[in-house]
Tab-separated table of C-alpha atoms in Angstrom:
chain	number	residue	atom	x	y	z
A	1402	UNK	CA	8.096	62.279	5.186
A	1403	UNK	CA	5.406	60.280	3.326
A	1404	UNK	CA	3.734	58.893	6.426
A	1405	UNK	CA	0.266	58.722	4.872
A	1406	UNK	CA	-2.834	60.876	4.531
A	1407	UNK	CA	-3.708	62.967	7.600
A	1408	UNK	CA	-6.183	65.843	7.780
A	1409	UNK	CA	-6.358	69.018	9.882
A	1410	UNK	CA	-8.590	67.216	12.408
A	1411	UNK	CA	-5.908	64.559	12.863
A	1412	UNK	CA	-3.225	67.186	13.519
A	1413	UNK	CA	-5.362	68.917	16.168
A	1414	UNK	CA	-6.169	65.517	17.689
A	1415	UNK	CA	-2.417	64.732	17.900
A	1416	UNK	CA	-1.990	67.993	19.836
A	1417	UNK	CA	-4.703	66.929	22.284
A	1418	UNK	CA	-3.275	63.391	22.530
A	1419	UNK	CA	0.202	64.590	23.540
A	1420	UNK	CA	-1.047	67.253	25.956
A	1421	UNK	CA	-2.001	64.538	28.472
A	1422	UNK	CA	0.892	64.232	30.938
A	1423	UNK	CA	1.683	61.487	33.441
A	1424	UNK	CA	3.365	62.899	36.565
A	1425	UNK	CA	3.306	59.696	38.661
A	1426	UNK	CA	7.100	59.130	38.582
A	1427	UNK	CA	7.905	62.648	39.799
A	1428	UNK	CA	5.247	62.562	42.534
A	1429	UNK	CA	6.804	59.352	43.898
A	1430	UNK	CA	10.106	61.192	44.402
A	1431	UNK	CA	8.904	64.611	45.597
A	1432	UNK	CA	8.471	65.141	49.334
A	1433	UNK	CA	5.063	66.644	50.104
A	1434	UNK	CA	6.142	67.932	53.546
A	1435	UNK	CA	9.335	69.510	52.251
A	1436	UNK	CA	8.040	71.174	49.045
A	1437	UNK	CA	4.241	71.443	49.402
A	1438	UNK	CA	3.827	74.136	46.713
A	1439	UNK	CA	5.840	72.208	44.112
A	1440	UNK	CA	4.045	68.956	44.951
A	1441	UNK	CA	0.630	70.637	44.596
A	1442	UNK	CA	1.587	72.215	41.253
A	1443	UNK	CA	2.840	68.936	39.763
A	1444	UNK	CA	-0.073	66.889	41.118
A	1445	UNK	CA	-2.770	69.407	40.142
A	1446	UNK	CA	-1.367	69.915	36.662
A	1447	UNK	CA	-1.033	66.175	36.083
A	1448	UNK	CA	-4.683	65.494	36.978
A	1449	UNK	CA	-6.202	68.524	35.236
A	1450	UNK	CA	-4.065	67.954	32.108
A	1451	UNK	CA	-5.563	64.485	31.607
A	1452	UNK	CA	-9.103	65.799	31.948
A	1453	UNK	CA	-8.454	68.873	29.783
A	1454	UNK	CA	-6.858	66.835	26.983
A	1455	UNK	CA	-9.870	64.473	26.913
A	1456	UNK	CA	-12.294	67.438	26.765
A	1457	UNK	CA	-10.199	69.082	24.025
A	1458	UNK	CA	-10.029	65.799	22.101
A	1459	UNK	CA	-13.820	65.376	22.283
A	1460	UNK	CA	-14.324	68.975	21.128
A	1461	UNK	CA	-12.060	68.366	18.094
A	1462	UNK	CA	-13.874	65.146	17.194
A	1463	UNK	CA	-17.296	66.818	17.256
A	1464	UNK	CA	-16.541	69.109	14.291
A	1465	UNK	CA	-15.902	68.671	10.579
A	1466	UNK	CA	-12.611	70.547	10.297
A	1467	UNK	CA	-12.010	69.886	6.590
A	1468	UNK	CA	-13.283	73.403	5.778
A	1469	UNK	CA	-11.795	75.486	8.583
A	1470	UNK	CA	-13.220	78.966	9.116
A	1471	UNK	CA	-13.409	81.562	11.884
A	1472	UNK	CA	-16.963	80.480	12.826
A	1473	UNK	CA	-15.912	76.812	13.173
A	1474	UNK	CA	-12.902	77.887	15.287
A	1475	UNK	CA	-15.219	79.868	17.594
A	1476	UNK	CA	-17.620	76.917	17.794
A	1477	UNK	CA	-14.666	74.662	18.715
A	1478	UNK	CA	-13.615	76.985	21.553
A	1479	UNK	CA	-17.249	77.340	22.684
A	1480	UNK	CA	-17.759	73.571	22.720
A	1481	UNK	CA	-14.567	73.102	24.735
A	1482	UNK	CA	-15.673	75.693	27.328
A	1483	UNK	CA	-19.179	74.176	27.468
A	1484	UNK	CA	-17.804	70.678	28.134
A	1485	UNK	CA	-15.327	71.979	30.710
A	1486	UNK	CA	-17.779	74.156	32.679
A	1487	UNK	CA	-20.754	71.753	32.645
A	1488	UNK	CA	-18.561	68.789	33.663
A	1489	UNK	CA	-17.139	70.832	36.546
A	1490	UNK	CA	-20.561	72.024	37.735
A	1491	UNK	CA	-21.973	68.472	37.590
A	1492	UNK	CA	-19.059	67.107	39.656
A	1493	UNK	CA	-19.433	69.852	42.285
A	1494	UNK	CA	-23.219	69.289	42.478
A	1495	UNK	CA	-22.915	65.515	43.023
A	1496	UNK	CA	-20.154	66.090	45.614
A	1497	UNK	CA	-22.351	68.505	47.580
A	1498	UNK	CA	-25.299	66.087	47.303
A	1499	UNK	CA	-23.194	63.294	48.822
A	1500	UNK	CA	-22.204	65.563	51.728
A	1501	UNK	CA	-25.873	66.476	52.311
A	1502	UNK	CA	-27.017	62.823	52.249
A	1503	UNK	CA	-24.429	61.739	54.817
A	1504	UNK	CA	-24.995	64.755	57.074
A	1505	UNK	CA	-28.799	65.002	57.060
A	1506	UNK	CA	-30.310	61.626	56.172
A	1507	UNK	CA	-30.324	58.990	58.900
A	1508	UNK	CA	-29.617	55.913	56.725
A	1509	UNK	CA	-26.248	57.385	55.726
A	1510	UNK	CA	-24.937	58.031	59.236
A	1511	UNK	CA	-23.396	56.082	62.115
A	1512	UNK	CA	-22.334	53.122	59.982
A	1513	UNK	CA	-18.889	52.802	58.463
A	1514	UNK	CA	-20.140	50.378	55.809
A	1515	UNK	CA	-22.913	52.671	54.610
A	1516	UNK	CA	-20.825	55.846	54.762
A	1517	UNK	CA	-17.984	54.359	52.704
A	1518	UNK	CA	-20.468	52.775	50.285
A	1519	UNK	CA	-22.252	56.111	49.759
A	1520	UNK	CA	-18.934	57.902	49.130
A	1521	UNK	CA	-17.833	55.342	46.519
A	1522	UNK	CA	-21.243	55.051	44.816
A	1523	UNK	CA	-21.810	58.824	44.649
A	1524	UNK	CA	-18.400	59.301	43.025
A	1525	UNK	CA	-19.284	56.591	40.493
A	1526	UNK	CA	-22.728	58.168	40.044
A	1527	UNK	CA	-21.087	61.446	38.957
A	1528	UNK	CA	-19.042	59.494	36.377
A	1529	UNK	CA	-22.151	57.759	34.997
A	1530	UNK	CA	-24.124	61.026	34.824
A	1531	UNK	CA	-21.341	62.727	32.871
A	1532	UNK	CA	-21.186	59.795	30.446
A	1533	UNK	CA	-24.971	59.877	30.052
A	1534	UNK	CA	-24.931	63.570	29.073
A	1535	UNK	CA	-21.816	63.162	26.830
A	1536	UNK	CA	-19.652	65.325	29.114
A	1537	UNK	CA	-16.110	64.718	30.368
A	1538	UNK	CA	-16.438	61.928	32.950
A	1539	UNK	CA	-12.809	62.301	34.116
A	1540	UNK	CA	-13.256	66.010	34.853
A	1541	UNK	CA	-16.599	65.419	36.594
A	1542	UNK	CA	-15.303	62.707	38.913
A	1543	UNK	CA	-12.172	64.796	39.642
A	1544	UNK	CA	-14.154	67.817	40.860
A	1545	UNK	CA	-16.600	65.536	42.657
A	1546	UNK	CA	-13.595	64.105	44.534
A	1547	UNK	CA	-12.336	67.585	45.439
A	1548	UNK	CA	-15.728	68.612	46.856
A	1549	UNK	CA	-16.106	65.301	48.720
A	1550	UNK	CA	-12.670	65.739	50.312
A	1551	UNK	CA	-13.668	69.220	51.521
A	1552	UNK	CA	-17.218	68.494	52.735
A	1553	UNK	CA	-18.296	64.824	52.704
A	1554	UNK	CA	-15.010	63.757	54.319
A	1555	UNK	CA	-15.695	65.844	57.453
A	1556	UNK	CA	-19.244	64.509	57.887
A	1557	UNK	CA	-18.235	60.857	58.362
A	1558	UNK	CA	-16.831	59.112	61.434
A	1559	UNK	CA	-13.119	58.606	62.080
A	1560	UNK	CA	-13.247	54.919	61.153
A	1561	UNK	CA	-15.047	55.745	57.883
A	1562	UNK	CA	-12.361	58.276	56.943
A	1563	UNK	CA	-9.522	55.818	57.410
A	1564	UNK	CA	-11.414	52.959	55.743
A	1565	UNK	CA	-12.299	55.175	52.757
A	1566	UNK	CA	-8.723	56.439	52.435
A	1567	UNK	CA	-7.297	52.904	52.336
A	1568	UNK	CA	-10.112	51.627	50.086
A	1569	UNK	CA	-9.528	54.367	47.497
A	1570	UNK	CA	-5.744	53.925	47.726
A	1571	UNK	CA	-6.132	50.179	47.074
A	1572	UNK	CA	-8.524	50.712	44.144
A	1573	UNK	CA	-6.152	53.302	42.693
A	1574	UNK	CA	-3.190	50.944	43.007
A	1575	UNK	CA	-5.032	48.056	41.304
A	1576	UNK	CA	-6.301	50.355	38.514
A	1577	UNK	CA	-2.778	51.641	37.912
A	1578	UNK	CA	-1.470	48.072	37.541
A	1579	UNK	CA	-4.176	47.299	34.956
A	1580	UNK	CA	-3.368	50.495	33.041
A	1581	UNK	CA	0.345	49.692	32.753
A	1582	UNK	CA	-0.512	46.095	31.828
A	1583	UNK	CA	-2.811	47.403	29.080
A	1584	UNK	CA	-0.130	49.799	27.779
A	1585	UNK	CA	2.370	46.919	27.675
A	1586	UNK	CA	-0.048	44.703	25.733
A	1587	UNK	CA	-0.761	47.518	23.262
A	1588	UNK	CA	2.971	47.969	22.702
A	1589	UNK	CA	3.039	44.452	21.196
A	1590	UNK	CA	0.164	45.146	18.774
A	1591	UNK	CA	1.674	43.218	15.841
A	1592	UNK	CA	-0.915	44.391	13.293
A	1593	UNK	CA	0.068	48.085	13.601
A	1594	UNK	CA	3.800	47.365	13.565
A	1595	UNK	CA	3.526	45.130	10.472
A	1596	UNK	CA	2.033	48.014	8.436
A	1597	UNK	CA	5.019	50.296	9.182
A	1598	UNK	CA	7.677	47.554	9.197
A	1599	UNK	CA	8.803	48.346	5.643
A	1600	UNK	CA	10.134	51.757	6.772
A	1601	UNK	CA	11.368	51.535	10.387
A	1602	UNK	CA	13.554	54.622	9.914
A	1603	UNK	CA	10.496	56.792	9.185
A	1604	UNK	CA	8.758	55.501	12.304
A	1605	UNK	CA	11.802	56.346	14.432
A	1606	UNK	CA	12.016	59.820	12.880
A	1607	UNK	CA	8.322	60.567	13.514
A	1608	UNK	CA	8.639	59.394	17.139
A	1609	UNK	CA	11.801	61.482	17.613
A	1610	UNK	CA	10.139	64.605	16.172
A	1611	UNK	CA	7.078	64.138	18.393
A	1612	UNK	CA	9.310	63.673	21.452
A	1613	UNK	CA	11.334	66.765	20.532
A	1614	UNK	CA	8.168	68.822	20.102
A	1615	UNK	CA	6.944	67.608	23.504
A	1616	UNK	CA	10.232	68.777	25.088
A	1617	UNK	CA	10.124	72.197	23.380
A	1618	UNK	CA	6.383	72.721	23.855
A	1619	UNK	CA	6.659	71.837	27.522
A	1620	UNK	CA	9.399	74.398	28.129
A	1621	UNK	CA	7.620	77.022	25.989
A	1622	UNK	CA	4.855	77.427	28.542
A	1623	UNK	CA	6.292	76.247	31.897
A	1624	UNK	CA	9.062	78.864	32.119
A	1625	UNK	CA	7.081	81.911	30.841
A	1626	UNK	CA	4.073	81.048	33.045
A	1627	UNK	CA	6.332	80.565	36.080
A	1628	UNK	CA	7.929	83.939	35.362
A	1629	UNK	CA	4.503	85.625	35.199
A	1630	UNK	CA	3.417	83.823	38.368
A	1631	UNK	CA	6.520	85.042	40.225
A	1632	UNK	CA	5.750	88.648	39.252
A	1633	UNK	CA	2.437	88.459	41.141
A	1634	UNK	CA	3.902	86.859	44.287
A	1635	UNK	CA	5.238	89.055	47.093
A	1636	UNK	CA	6.715	86.627	49.600
A	1637	UNK	CA	9.837	84.636	48.562
A	1638	UNK	CA	8.493	81.222	49.697
A	1639	UNK	CA	5.550	81.524	47.273
A	1640	UNK	CA	7.793	82.023	44.244
A	1641	UNK	CA	8.762	79.193	41.888
A	1642	UNK	CA	12.555	79.104	41.577
A	1643	UNK	CA	14.488	77.874	38.538
A	1644	UNK	CA	15.230	74.418	39.991
A	1645	UNK	CA	11.549	73.955	40.784
A	1646	UNK	CA	10.624	75.137	37.275
A	1647	UNK	CA	12.958	72.519	35.774
A	1648	UNK	CA	11.307	69.871	38.002
A	1649	UNK	CA	7.837	70.933	36.788
A	1650	UNK	CA	9.088	70.866	33.188
A	1651	UNK	CA	10.521	67.383	33.659
A	1652	UNK	CA	7.411	66.075	35.467
A	1653	UNK	CA	5.261	66.808	32.425
A	1654	UNK	CA	7.511	65.103	29.861
A	1655	UNK	CA	6.153	61.611	30.532
A	1656	UNK	CA	3.144	60.449	28.546
A	1657	UNK	CA	0.880	57.651	29.775
A	1658	UNK	CA	-2.266	55.654	29.245
A	1659	UNK	CA	-4.525	58.598	28.352
A	1660	UNK	CA	-2.343	59.369	25.308
A	1661	UNK	CA	-2.513	55.709	24.247
A	1662	UNK	CA	-6.302	55.530	24.660
A	1663	UNK	CA	-6.881	58.756	22.702
A	1664	UNK	CA	-4.514	57.648	19.904
A	1665	UNK	CA	-6.443	54.393	19.482
A	1666	UNK	CA	-9.722	56.326	19.607
A	1667	UNK	CA	-8.641	58.702	16.836
A	1668	UNK	CA	-6.695	56.428	14.498
A	1669	UNK	CA	-8.324	52.989	14.968
A	1670	UNK	CA	-11.987	53.663	15.646
A	1671	UNK	CA	-12.986	50.057	14.861
A	1672	UNK	CA	-10.048	48.403	16.627
A	1673	UNK	CA	-8.050	47.701	13.458
A	1674	UNK	CA	-6.515	49.645	10.593
A	1675	UNK	CA	-4.489	49.012	7.485
A	1676	UNK	CA	-3.981	52.691	6.693
A	1677	UNK	CA	-0.316	53.630	6.743
A	1678	UNK	CA	-0.820	57.093	8.293
A	1679	UNK	CA	-3.023	55.781	11.099
A	1680	UNK	CA	-0.685	52.888	11.901
A	1681	UNK	CA	2.282	55.254	11.866
A	1682	UNK	CA	0.637	57.583	14.419
A	1683	UNK	CA	-0.418	54.706	16.724
A	1684	UNK	CA	3.054	53.094	16.713
A	1685	UNK	CA	4.725	56.510	17.177
A	1686	UNK	CA	2.473	57.225	20.174
A	1687	UNK	CA	3.352	53.819	21.664
A	1688	UNK	CA	7.071	54.556	21.155
A	1689	UNK	CA	6.843	58.021	22.778
A	1690	UNK	CA	4.834	56.662	25.750
A	1691	UNK	CA	7.225	53.741	26.377
A	1692	UNK	CA	10.394	55.809	25.866
A	1693	UNK	CA	9.240	58.684	28.082
A	1694	UNK	CA	7.928	56.342	30.803
A	1695	UNK	CA	10.982	54.062	30.935
A	1696	UNK	CA	13.894	56.408	30.135
A	1697	UNK	CA	12.595	59.665	31.649
A	1698	UNK	CA	11.042	57.724	34.526
A	1699	UNK	CA	14.365	56.102	35.444
A	1700	UNK	CA	16.131	59.469	35.281
A	1701	UNK	CA	13.525	61.241	37.453
A	1702	UNK	CA	14.795	60.209	40.893
A	1703	UNK	CA	18.463	61.169	40.363
A	1704	UNK	CA	17.424	64.436	38.684
A	1705	UNK	CA	15.039	65.487	41.483
A	1706	UNK	CA	17.592	64.469	44.138
A	1707	UNK	CA	20.196	66.604	42.315
A	1708	UNK	CA	17.931	69.655	41.930
A	1709	UNK	CA	16.144	69.401	45.301
A	1710	UNK	CA	18.386	67.617	47.817
A	1711	UNK	CA	16.659	66.506	51.027
A	1712	UNK	CA	17.817	68.439	54.130
A	1713	UNK	CA	19.817	66.338	56.585
A	1714	UNK	CA	17.530	66.995	59.560
A	1715	UNK	CA	14.498	65.760	57.584
A	1716	UNK	CA	16.192	62.539	56.464
A	1717	UNK	CA	17.263	61.869	60.058
A	1718	UNK	CA	13.641	62.376	61.229
A	1719	UNK	CA	12.298	59.964	58.622
A	1720	UNK	CA	14.921	57.288	59.333
A	1721	UNK	CA	14.388	57.540	63.099
A	1722	UNK	CA	10.647	56.784	62.908
A	1723	UNK	CA	9.866	53.538	64.767
A	1724	UNK	CA	9.174	50.496	62.613
A	1725	UNK	CA	6.276	49.362	64.816
A	1726	UNK	CA	4.333	52.450	65.911
A	1727	UNK	CA	2.459	52.581	69.212
A	1728	UNK	CA	-0.879	52.776	67.416
A	1729	UNK	CA	-0.634	49.039	66.587
A	1730	UNK	CA	-0.857	48.140	70.263
A	1731	UNK	CA	-4.130	50.042	70.722
A	1732	UNK	CA	-7.177	47.724	70.605
A	1733	UNK	CA	-9.033	47.850	67.294
A	1734	UNK	CA	-12.402	48.074	69.047
A	1735	UNK	CA	-13.118	48.999	72.644
A	1736	UNK	CA	-16.172	47.103	73.963
A	1737	UNK	CA	-17.737	47.118	70.502
A	1738	UNK	CA	-17.710	50.930	70.236
A	1739	UNK	CA	-15.523	53.388	68.387
A	1740	UNK	CA	-16.938	56.738	69.419
A	1741	UNK	CA	-14.722	59.826	69.563
A	1742	UNK	CA	-14.819	59.808	73.375
A	1743	UNK	CA	-13.509	56.244	73.554
A	1744	UNK	CA	-10.775	56.924	71.050
A	1745	UNK	CA	-9.556	60.128	72.669
A	1746	UNK	CA	-8.874	58.342	75.959
A	1747	UNK	CA	-6.074	56.333	74.289
A	1748	UNK	CA	-4.246	59.454	73.014
A	1749	UNK	CA	-3.436	57.825	69.676
A	1750	UNK	CA	-0.837	59.715	67.614
A	1751	UNK	CA	-2.476	61.112	64.481
A	1752	UNK	CA	-0.528	60.989	61.192
A	1753	UNK	CA	-0.085	64.438	59.638
A	1754	UNK	CA	0.090	63.437	55.969
A	1755	UNK	CA	-0.965	60.649	53.620
A	1756	UNK	CA	2.634	59.407	53.416
A	1757	UNK	CA	2.796	59.035	57.210
A	1758	UNK	CA	-0.673	57.483	57.288
A	1759	UNK	CA	0.412	54.781	54.855
A	1760	UNK	CA	3.641	54.146	56.772
A	1761	UNK	CA	1.923	54.354	60.200
A	1762	UNK	CA	-1.667	53.074	59.946
A	1763	UNK	CA	-3.952	54.163	62.770
A	1764	UNK	CA	-5.770	51.838	65.109
A	1765	UNK	CA	-8.966	51.252	63.098
A	1766	UNK	CA	-7.351	49.340	60.217
A	1767	UNK	CA	-5.666	45.952	60.682
A	1768	UNK	CA	-1.928	46.073	60.051
């Protein structure tokens, strides 16, 4: 198609770039209480895919792949496994350290401010450590978060848990806004578009082929892996049915900011390029990301509603929830204390999921 000069390293990098999925749209539509297994699969895959694609991308960049041989291929696989395992171990270690500090050391206990600060700073510390040792920072902070949610979370007071949950949710929301803003600004990168402007048809063809390969490649592993998974499951409720498989397939079609960042990293290492092949790949990545996010994102809600309709009794329960829950009327602080004994005397209803917590905040956070 005469798109320019690309090498074997570029082709492998393109594979890593487009293996990063963005499942946010589907997670907004799925009901965690109704389909917990499906929600966990989509969420877990979406997070781990981002981290894995970054690790794979770094492994590809570390090698001179112009003279490919079996030894270089083995080194590539070994480097990928090294990055993956060491990043995971580092994240788990920092998560356990944070739990130990809050549980055993006095300065970390009995203060909401200090407990929340330690949780945030230790998570950031794991990210910095991974960056310092040239590991995958995304993977490290992900596993650090998992360990902290299992151990550190249960060592802090009730008020610290709710404060931390809302603080992280707010930070996540703000970060997501910045990411989409950044993707939108990159989409109007005039310099890259001007290089490929003389052949817009080629650019459209390359984007279409990449999008088609994403669709085929996605289905090529979701359905066979689901089939193999179902063979090992005994009980019917643990199996992944065809409609759920289609939902998982669809959830992974969208590409997001990680793909954009990796494309710029690979094809414009100094922030600018006049090479036709590099500009073509950057603009094609932008096109695939925008098309999949806007078009597939808009089609997600009707598709999920069609495949997985919400039961009537559940929709009635959700609609009948009071607008102003009783927990708002409970005093925020009782005589300057918020011990468990004081709180239990009010019999405050506890939310059972994050969705309910966000719709019905408990007494320790101002409405």
